[in-house]
C-alpha positions as a printed Julia matrix, in Angstrom:
125×3 Matrix{Float64}:
  3.36  -26.6   -17.66
  0.68  -26.71  -20.32
  0.4   -26.97  -24.06
 -2.27  -26.33  -26.67
 -2.76  -27.03  -30.39
 -5.24  -24.71  -32.11
 -6.22  -26.09  -35.52
 -8.48  -23.12  -36.35
 -6.16  -20.25  -35.45
 -7.2   -16.73  -36.46
 -4.69  -13.97  -35.58
 -6.07  -11.48  -33.03
 -6.54   -7.8   -33.93
 -3.74   -5.38  -32.97
 -3.61   -4.59  -29.26
 -3.66   -1.13  -27.76
 -1.87   -0.47  -24.5
 -2.89    1.98  -21.75
 -1.01    5.24  -21.51
  2.07    4.95  -19.29
  2.0     7.11  -16.19
  5.23    8.03  -14.44
  4.91    8.02  -10.65
  6.52   10.5    -8.26
  7.72   10.25   -4.66
  7.18   13.94   -3.91
  4.74   13.08   -1.08
  6.76   10.2     0.41
  8.34   10.4     3.85
 12.02   11.27    4.08
 14.38    8.69    5.53
 17.18   10.14    7.67
 20.71   10.18    6.28
 22.55    7.08    7.55
 24.85    8.01   10.45
 28.11    6.79    8.89
 27.5     8.46    5.51
 29.95   11.35    5.18
 27.53   13.81    3.57
 23.98   14.98    4.21
 21.41   13.79    1.66
 19.13   16.31   -0.07
 15.36   16.1     0.64
 14.59   14.4    -2.71
 17.37   11.88   -2.05
 15.96   11.14    1.41
 12.53   10.47   -0.13
 14.09    8.12   -2.7
 16.06    6.37    0.05
 12.86    5.95    2.09
 11.08    4.43   -0.92
 13.99    2.06   -1.54
 14.06    0.96    2.11
 10.32    0.25    1.96
 10.77   -1.79   -1.22
 13.54   -3.86    0.37
 11.6    -4.41    3.61
  8.36   -5.6     2.0
  7.56   -9.24    1.28
  7.18   -8.28   -2.36
  4.45   -8.36   -4.95
  3.12  -11.63   -6.29
  4.07  -11.96   -9.95
  3.22  -14.77  -12.35
  6.45  -15.52  -14.21
  5.49  -17.08  -17.51
  7.47  -18.42  -20.44
  5.59  -19.13  -23.66
  6.85  -20.67  -26.87
  4.65  -20.83  -29.93
  4.9   -22.04  -33.49
  2.58  -20.81  -36.23
  1.76  -22.56  -39.5
 -0.44  -19.91  -41.13
 -1.12  -21.94  -44.29
 -2.88  -24.6   -42.19
 -4.19  -22.09  -39.59
 -2.39  -24.03  -36.85
 -0.82  -22.67  -33.74
  1.07  -24.86  -31.25
  1.78  -23.3   -27.88
  3.68  -24.48  -24.78
  3.55  -22.49  -21.55
  5.4   -22.8   -18.24
  4.25  -20.64  -15.32
  5.48  -20.08  -11.77
  4.39  -17.6    -9.11
  7.21  -15.59   -7.5
  7.44  -12.65   -5.15
  9.28   -9.64   -6.56
 10.96   -7.1    -4.26
 12.87   -3.97   -5.07
 12.3    -1.59   -7.92
 13.96    0.83  -10.29
 15.51    4.03   -9.01
 14.85    6.32  -11.98
 15.5     9.78  -10.56
 16.53   12.57  -12.87
 20.07   12.98  -14.14
 22.42   14.31  -11.43
 19.95   13.62   -8.59
 22.53   11.38   -6.9
 21.32    7.86   -7.67
 24.76    6.46   -6.82
 24.81    8.24   -3.44
 21.26    7.06   -2.71
 22.27    3.47   -3.51
 25.31    3.72   -1.25
 23.09    5.2     1.48
 20.72    2.24    1.08
 23.6    -0.2     1.53
 24.82    1.7     4.59
 21.31    1.85    6.07
 20.9    -1.91    5.6
 24.27   -2.59    7.27
 23.37   -0.23   10.13
 20.11   -2.16   10.59
 22.02   -5.46   10.74
 24.49   -4.0    13.26
 21.58   -2.77   15.41
 19.93   -6.22   15.36
 23.19   -7.89   16.39
 23.6    -5.5    19.33
 20.03   -6.21   20.5
 20.52   -9.97   20.34
């Protein structure tokens, strides 16, 4: 937790953001269709499932979660700011395949694959 009072506040110039680049999983490995799933997944669905399994299995990416509250008094050129910050690990991601690519089926396949992995671990123990 930190706070700051700037008594000589000058608003910053407008920011420009980098161009957004949409990633693809076209070169990712395909994960096999889970055994108890009643239908065979398409190649693009298998790649998405493989990506989702990798996201779930990783320890995550370190992310600085930050909450900032500020109050401006432009007539006095004052800016009061309070900030709370905490580091967290973020896992998972967003499955943003095209319309009708079977995102629901891929999600169900992920759930089935995770349950199959748990069953396999129980059998080995």
